Amino acid sequence: MRTLLLITISAFLLVSCGDKRPKQANVSLPNFKTTPYFYVQLKGTLAGKNITMELTKANPAMYRGYYMYDDIGEPIVIWGNQDQNKMLVLYESTEEKEERFFTGILDSAGVYKGKWRGKGTTYDYTLHPDMKEATPLSVYYGEDSLKLLAGHPNSPVAVATNAIIWPAAGEDEATAAFIRNTVTGNPVLDNPVRYLRRDIDSFLITYKTTESDLDTTQEIPATASWSADADMRVVYNQYPYLCVESFSYEYTGGAHGNYGSIYKVLDLNKKKVLTTDDLFKPGYKEALPALLEKAYRKLFSVGEETALKDMLLVDSIPVNDNFFITGKGIGFCYTPYEIGPYAMGQITLFLPFTALKGYLK
């Protein structure tokens, strides 16, 4: 088993912003050229509109996160890496027929400057780190692998990677403990290295138990190699709210892997993970499916003449507790098979606050 690679970077400066926020010790910005893993909130303009980007580098070669137009507040997924010219290229998944992406230089101070391409045009942008109203976070990463058949030259292999966010140094202990407990699900697990090690080892140990079931008399099938990838991303970060996504993918043989995102909305002031009951008035579970259906039809260009059951696995789209919030609305996420077939992928439906008037507490 390879040695587990673990690096942590405390990601930021936080300036106390108002009496509601506990005072923080100032943390210097990292050098974004030399720091291998980090989280940063960037702000600037694109096409004359203010945008906010939540960018995480929690993998040796991959950057992931979200950005949103501040006046709309709907998160747009971004992912990418540095090209051969050291330009950071971040793609977004908004149009199937057209690539839209950022291409620029992320300098050592965290300034991300370049050109955005899409909609048949190009816009310049300059984004700056801005953590004045955000909660600083650290990033931990781990990976390991295991051969199923020790000593076999063609042994199948399991590879597991994991990345998590963690409270940054200087965070007040009550808030730090709340974030840690939300990440791990166990207040005893207060060490990120041990937490990552446990998660990765669990997958590899399970893989090792399949050795006795593998038929080695003929060619070893490609499906005998497993993989597990997990990471955490910030969707929205404006005190007292911190919304995080835990994404995971596992392949354990068969036709395809399984994946999905779990979102949690943290109220750092109340030290509470919010539920839909905390946000909506009674009766919302009966009222919101109509709004979710409207959002679905718009997203997938489905006309009213087509019944939902002809496209989905359900007659109506239920409200679930897998949601995120931003300053402009609430999004509900449905993992593959939850409401639609695997081929449809994960479905995320965003409802602006303007459409939710009368239902919010």
Coordinates of C-alpha atoms in Angstrom, one line a residue:
M1 CA 0.0 0.0 0.0
R2 CA 1.4 3.3 -0.9
T3 CA 2.1 5.9 1.8
L4 CA -0.9 8.1 2.2
L5 CA -0.3 11.6 0.9
L6 CA -1.7 14.3 3.1
I7 CA -1.3 18.0 2.9
T8 CA -3.2 20.7 4.6
I9 CA -3.3 24.3 3.8
S10 CA -5.0 26.9 5.9
A11 CA -6.6 29.1 3.4
F12 CA -7.3 32.5 4.6
L13 CA -7.5 35.8 6.1
L14 CA -10.7 36.7 7.8
V15 CA -11.6 40.2 8.9
S16 CA -14.2 40.4 11.6
C17 CA -17.3 41.7 10.0
G18 CA -19.8 42.9 12.5
D19 CA -20.8 42.0 16.1
K20 CA -22.5 38.7 15.0
R21 CA -19.3 37.1 13.8
P22 CA -16.9 35.7 16.4
K23 CA -13.5 37.5 16.2
Q24 CA -11.0 35.6 14.2
A25 CA -7.2 35.6 14.3
N26 CA -5.9 36.9 11.0
V27 CA -4.5 34.2 8.7
S28 CA -2.3 35.2 5.8
L29 CA -3.3 34.3 2.3
P30 CA -1.2 31.4 0.9
N31 CA 1.0 31.6 -2.1
F32 CA -1.3 30.2 -4.8
K33 CA 1.6 29.3 -7.0
T34 CA 3.3 27.0 -4.5
T35 CA 0.4 25.9 -2.2
P36 CA -0.8 22.5 -3.5
Y37 CA -4.3 22.6 -2.0
F38 CA -6.5 25.5 -1.0
Y39 CA -10.0 27.1 -1.0
V40 CA -10.6 30.7 -1.9
Q41 CA -13.5 33.0 -2.6
L42 CA -13.0 35.3 -5.5
K43 CA -15.0 38.3 -6.6
G44 CA -15.0 40.5 -9.7
T45 CA -17.1 41.3 -12.8
L46 CA -17.9 39.4 -15.9
A47 CA -19.7 41.0 -18.8
G48 CA -20.4 44.0 -16.6
K49 CA -22.0 41.9 -13.8
N50 CA -20.7 41.1 -10.4
I51 CA -19.8 37.5 -9.9
T52 CA -18.5 35.4 -6.9
M53 CA -16.4 32.2 -7.4
E54 CA -15.9 29.5 -4.8
L55 CA -12.7 27.8 -6.0
T56 CA -11.1 24.7 -4.4
K57 CA -8.0 22.9 -5.3
A58 CA -8.3 19.6 -3.5
N59 CA -6.5 17.3 -5.9
P60 CA -3.0 17.4 -7.4
A61 CA -4.2 18.3 -10.8
M62 CA -7.9 19.4 -10.6
Y63 CA -9.7 22.6 -9.6
R64 CA -13.4 22.5 -8.8
G65 CA -16.1 24.7 -7.5
Y66 CA -18.9 27.1 -8.4
Y67 CA -19.4 30.6 -9.6
M68 CA -22.6 32.7 -9.7
Y69 CA -23.8 36.0 -11.0
D70 CA -24.6 37.8 -7.7
D71 CA -27.9 39.3 -9.0
I72 CA -29.1 35.8 -10.0
G73 CA -27.5 33.6 -7.3
E74 CA -27.7 30.3 -9.1
P75 CA -24.5 28.3 -8.8
I76 CA -22.7 27.2 -12.0
V77 CA -20.4 24.2 -11.7
I78 CA -16.8 24.8 -12.8
W79 CA -13.9 22.4 -13.1
G80 CA -10.5 22.2 -14.8
N81 CA -6.8 22.3 -14.5
Q82 CA -3.7 24.1 -15.8
D83 CA -2.8 23.7 -19.4
Q84 CA 0.7 23.3 -20.9
N85 CA 1.1 27.1 -20.8
K86 CA 0.2 27.2 -17.0
M87 CA -3.1 28.8 -17.8
L88 CA -5.9 27.8 -15.5
V89 CA -8.8 26.6 -17.6
L90 CA -12.2 26.3 -15.9
Y91 CA -15.1 24.8 -17.8
E92 CA -18.7 25.3 -16.9
S93 CA -21.6 22.9 -17.5
T94 CA -24.4 25.1 -18.6
E95 CA -24.7 24.2 -22.3
E96 CA -24.3 20.8 -23.9
K97 CA -23.8 22.2 -27.4
E98 CA -21.3 24.9 -26.5
E99 CA -18.2 25.1 -24.4
R100 CA -18.1 27.9 -21.9
F101 CA -14.9 28.4 -20.0
F102 CA -12.5 30.7 -18.1
T103 CA -8.9 30.8 -19.3
G104 CA -6.5 32.9 -17.2
I105 CA -3.5 33.1 -14.9
L106 CA -4.0 32.5 -11.2
D107 CA -1.1 34.4 -9.7
S108 CA 0.6 33.9 -6.3
A109 CA -1.6 36.5 -4.6
G110 CA -4.8 34.7 -5.8
V111 CA -5.7 37.1 -8.5
Y112 CA -7.3 35.2 -11.4
K113 CA -7.2 37.2 -14.6
G114 CA -8.0 36.2 -18.2
K115 CA -10.8 35.7 -20.7
W116 CA -14.2 34.0 -20.5
R117 CA -15.5 32.5 -23.7
G118 CA -19.1 31.5 -24.5
K119 CA -22.3 32.7 -26.1
G120 CA -20.4 33.4 -29.2
T121 CA -18.3 36.1 -27.6
T122 CA -15.4 36.8 -25.2
Y123 CA -15.2 38.8 -22.0
D124 CA -12.2 39.9 -19.9
Y125 CA -12.3 39.3 -16.2
T126 CA -10.2 39.9 -13.1
L127 CA -11.2 38.2 -9.9
H128 CA -9.6 39.0 -6.5
P129 CA -9.6 37.0 -3.3
D130 CA -12.3 38.4 -1.0
M131 CA -12.9 36.7 2.4
K132 CA -14.4 39.6 4.3
E133 CA -17.8 38.0 4.6
A134 CA -16.7 34.4 4.2
T135 CA -15.5 31.7 6.6
P136 CA -11.8 30.7 6.1
L137 CA -11.3 27.0 5.4
S138 CA -8.4 24.5 5.1
V139 CA -8.2 21.6 2.7
Y140 CA -6.8 18.1 3.3
Y141 CA -6.2 15.5 0.6
G142 CA -5.4 11.8 0.7
E143 CA -4.9 8.9 -1.7
D144 CA -3.9 5.3 -1.6
S145 CA -4.0 2.2 -3.7
L146 CA -4.0 -1.6 -3.2
K147 CA -3.2 -4.5 -5.5
L148 CA -5.8 -7.3 -5.1
L149 CA -3.4 -10.1 -5.9
A150 CA -0.1 -9.5 -4.2
G151 CA 2.8 -10.5 -6.4
H152 CA 0.7 -11.0 -9.5
P153 CA 2.1 -8.9 -12.4
N154 CA -1.3 -8.2 -13.8
S155 CA -3.2 -7.7 -10.6
P156 CA -6.2 -5.5 -10.6
V157 CA -5.9 -2.4 -8.4
A158 CA -8.2 -0.3 -6.2
V159 CA -7.5 3.4 -6.0
A160 CA -9.1 5.7 -3.5
T161 CA -8.8 9.4 -3.1
N162 CA -10.5 11.8 -0.7
A163 CA -10.5 15.5 0.0
I164 CA -12.2 17.4 2.7
I165 CA -12.6 21.0 4.0
W166 CA -11.7 21.7 7.5
P167 CA -11.9 24.8 9.8
A168 CA -8.8 27.0 9.3
A169 CA -6.4 27.8 12.1
G170 CA -7.7 30.8 14.1
E171 CA -11.3 29.9 13.9
D172 CA -13.1 30.1 17.3
E173 CA -13.3 26.6 18.8
A174 CA -17.1 26.4 19.0
T175 CA -17.4 27.1 15.2
A176 CA -14.4 24.9 14.4
A177 CA -15.9 22.0 16.4
F178 CA -19.3 22.4 14.6
I179 CA -17.6 22.4 11.1
R180 CA -15.5 19.3 12.1
N181 CA -18.5 17.4 13.4
T182 CA -20.5 18.3 10.2
V183 CA -17.7 17.0 8.0
T184 CA -17.0 13.8 9.9
G185 CA -20.4 13.0 11.5
N186 CA -18.6 12.2 14.7
P187 CA -17.3 14.7 17.3
V188 CA -14.6 12.3 18.4
L189 CA -13.0 12.4 14.9
D190 CA -11.2 15.7 15.4
N191 CA -8.1 14.8 13.4
P192 CA -8.4 15.2 9.6
V193 CA -5.5 12.9 8.8
R194 CA -7.0 10.0 10.8
Y195 CA -10.4 10.7 9.3
L196 CA -9.1 10.5 5.7
R197 CA -7.1 7.4 6.5
R198 CA -10.1 5.7 8.0
D199 CA -12.3 6.5 5.0
I200 CA -9.7 5.3 2.5
D201 CA -8.8 2.2 4.4
S202 CA -12.4 1.2 4.7
F203 CA -12.7 1.1 0.9
L204 CA -9.5 -0.8 0.3
I205 CA -10.2 -3.4 3.0
T206 CA -13.6 -4.0 1.4
Y207 CA -11.9 -4.4 -1.9
K208 CA -9.4 -7.0 -0.5
T209 CA -12.3 -9.2 0.6
T210 CA -13.2 -9.8 -3.0
E211 CA -9.9 -11.6 -3.7
S212 CA -11.4 -15.1 -3.0
D213 CA -14.2 -14.5 -5.5
L214 CA -12.0 -13.6 -8.4
D215 CA -11.6 -16.2 -11.1
T216 CA -7.9 -16.1 -12.2
T217 CA -8.0 -19.1 -14.5
Q218 CA -8.5 -16.8 -17.6
E219 CA -7.9 -13.2 -18.3
I220 CA -8.6 -10.9 -15.4
P221 CA -11.6 -8.7 -16.2
A222 CA -11.1 -4.9 -16.2
T223 CA -14.1 -4.7 -13.9
A224 CA -12.0 -6.3 -11.2
S225 CA -10.3 -2.9 -10.6
W226 CA -12.2 -0.5 -8.3
S227 CA -12.0 3.2 -7.7
A228 CA -13.4 5.6 -5.2
D229 CA -13.1 9.4 -5.5
A230 CA -14.6 11.9 -3.0
D231 CA -14.2 15.6 -2.4
M232 CA -15.9 18.5 -0.8
R233 CA -16.7 21.9 -2.5
V234 CA -18.0 25.1 -1.2
V235 CA -21.2 26.3 -2.9
Y236 CA -22.0 29.4 -0.8
N237 CA -20.0 31.1 1.9
Q238 CA -21.3 34.2 3.5
Y239 CA -21.5 34.3 7.3
P240 CA -23.4 32.9 9.1
Y241 CA -24.1 30.5 6.2
L242 CA -21.7 28.0 4.8
C243 CA -23.1 25.6 2.2
V244 CA -20.9 22.6 1.3
E245 CA -21.2 19.8 -1.2
S246 CA -19.8 16.3 -0.6
F247 CA -19.4 14.6 -3.9
S248 CA -18.5 10.9 -4.2
Y249 CA -18.0 8.4 -7.0
E250 CA -17.4 4.7 -6.6
Y251 CA -16.8 2.0 -9.1
T252 CA -17.0 -1.5 -7.7
G253 CA -17.5 -3.5 -10.8
G254 CA -20.5 -3.8 -13.1
A255 CA -21.7 -1.6 -16.0
H256 CA -21.0 1.8 -14.4
G257 CA -20.1 3.5 -11.2
N258 CA -22.4 5.3 -8.8
Y259 CA -22.1 8.9 -7.9
G260 CA -23.9 11.7 -6.2
S261 CA -23.7 14.9 -4.2
I262 CA -24.9 15.5 -0.7
Y263 CA -25.4 19.2 0.3
K264 CA -25.4 20.6 3.8
V265 CA -26.3 24.1 4.9
L266 CA -24.5 25.2 8.1
D267 CA -25.8 28.0 10.2
L268 CA -22.5 28.9 11.9
N269 CA -24.2 31.4 14.3
K270 CA -26.8 28.8 15.6
K271 CA -24.4 25.9 15.1
K272 CA -27.1 24.0 13.3
V273 CA -27.3 22.1 10.0
L274 CA -30.5 23.4 8.4
T275 CA -33.4 21.3 7.2
T276 CA -36.3 22.3 4.9
D277 CA -38.5 22.5 8.0
D278 CA -36.2 25.3 9.3
L279 CA -36.8 27.3 6.1
F280 CA -40.4 26.8 5.0
K281 CA -43.8 27.2 6.5
P282 CA -46.1 24.2 7.1
G283 CA -47.6 22.8 3.9
Y284 CA -44.5 23.4 1.7
K285 CA -44.1 19.7 0.9
E286 CA -47.5 19.9 -0.9
A287 CA -46.9 23.3 -2.5
L288 CA -43.3 23.1 -3.8
P289 CA -43.6 20.1 -6.2
A290 CA -45.4 22.4 -8.7
L291 CA -42.5 24.9 -8.6
L292 CA -40.0 22.1 -8.9
E293 CA -41.8 20.7 -11.9
K294 CA -41.8 24.1 -13.6
A295 CA -38.1 24.4 -13.0
Y296 CA -37.5 20.9 -14.4
R297 CA -39.5 21.7 -17.6
K298 CA -37.5 24.9 -18.1
L299 CA -34.1 23.2 -17.5
F300 CA -34.8 20.3 -19.8
S301 CA -37.1 22.1 -22.3
V302 CA -40.0 19.8 -21.7
G303 CA -43.4 21.0 -22.8
E304 CA -46.6 20.9 -20.8
E305 CA -48.0 18.2 -23.2
T306 CA -45.4 15.7 -21.9
A307 CA -46.2 14.1 -18.5
L308 CA -43.4 13.9 -16.0
K309 CA -43.8 10.1 -15.7
D310 CA -42.9 9.8 -19.4
M311 CA -39.5 11.4 -18.6
L312 CA -38.9 10.6 -14.9
L313 CA -39.3 7.7 -12.4
V314 CA -41.9 9.8 -10.5
D315 CA -45.2 11.4 -11.1
S316 CA -44.2 14.5 -9.3
I317 CA -40.9 15.9 -8.0
P318 CA -40.8 15.7 -4.2
V319 CA -39.1 18.1 -1.8
N320 CA -36.0 16.5 -0.3
D321 CA -33.5 17.5 2.3
N322 CA -30.6 17.5 -0.1
F323 CA -30.6 21.2 -0.8
F324 CA -28.3 24.3 -0.8
I325 CA -29.0 28.0 -0.4
T326 CA -27.5 31.1 -1.8
G327 CA -28.4 34.7 -1.3
K328 CA -31.0 34.5 -4.1
G329 CA -32.6 31.1 -3.8
I330 CA -32.6 27.5 -2.9
G331 CA -31.5 24.5 -5.0
F332 CA -32.7 20.9 -4.6
C333 CA -30.4 18.0 -5.8
Y334 CA -31.6 14.6 -6.9
T335 CA -29.0 11.9 -7.3
P336 CA -29.1 9.3 -10.2
Y337 CA -32.2 7.0 -9.8
E338 CA -33.7 9.3 -7.2
I339 CA -36.3 10.8 -9.6
G340 CA -34.8 10.0 -13.0
P341 CA -32.9 7.2 -14.8
Y342 CA -29.1 6.9 -14.6
A343 CA -28.7 8.3 -18.1
M344 CA -30.2 11.6 -17.0
G345 CA -27.5 12.1 -14.4
Q346 CA -27.8 14.1 -11.3
I347 CA -30.6 16.7 -11.5
T348 CA -30.4 20.0 -9.7
L349 CA -33.4 22.4 -9.6
F350 CA -33.0 26.0 -8.5
L351 CA -35.9 28.0 -7.1
P352 CA -35.3 31.8 -6.7
F353 CA -36.6 33.4 -3.6
T354 CA -39.0 35.4 -5.7
A355 CA -40.8 32.2 -6.6
L356 CA -40.9 31.1 -3.0
K357 CA -42.7 34.1 -1.5
G358 CA -45.4 32.9 0.8
Y359 CA -43.7 29.6 1.6
L360 CA -40.6 30.9 3.5
K361 CA -40.5 31.4 7.2

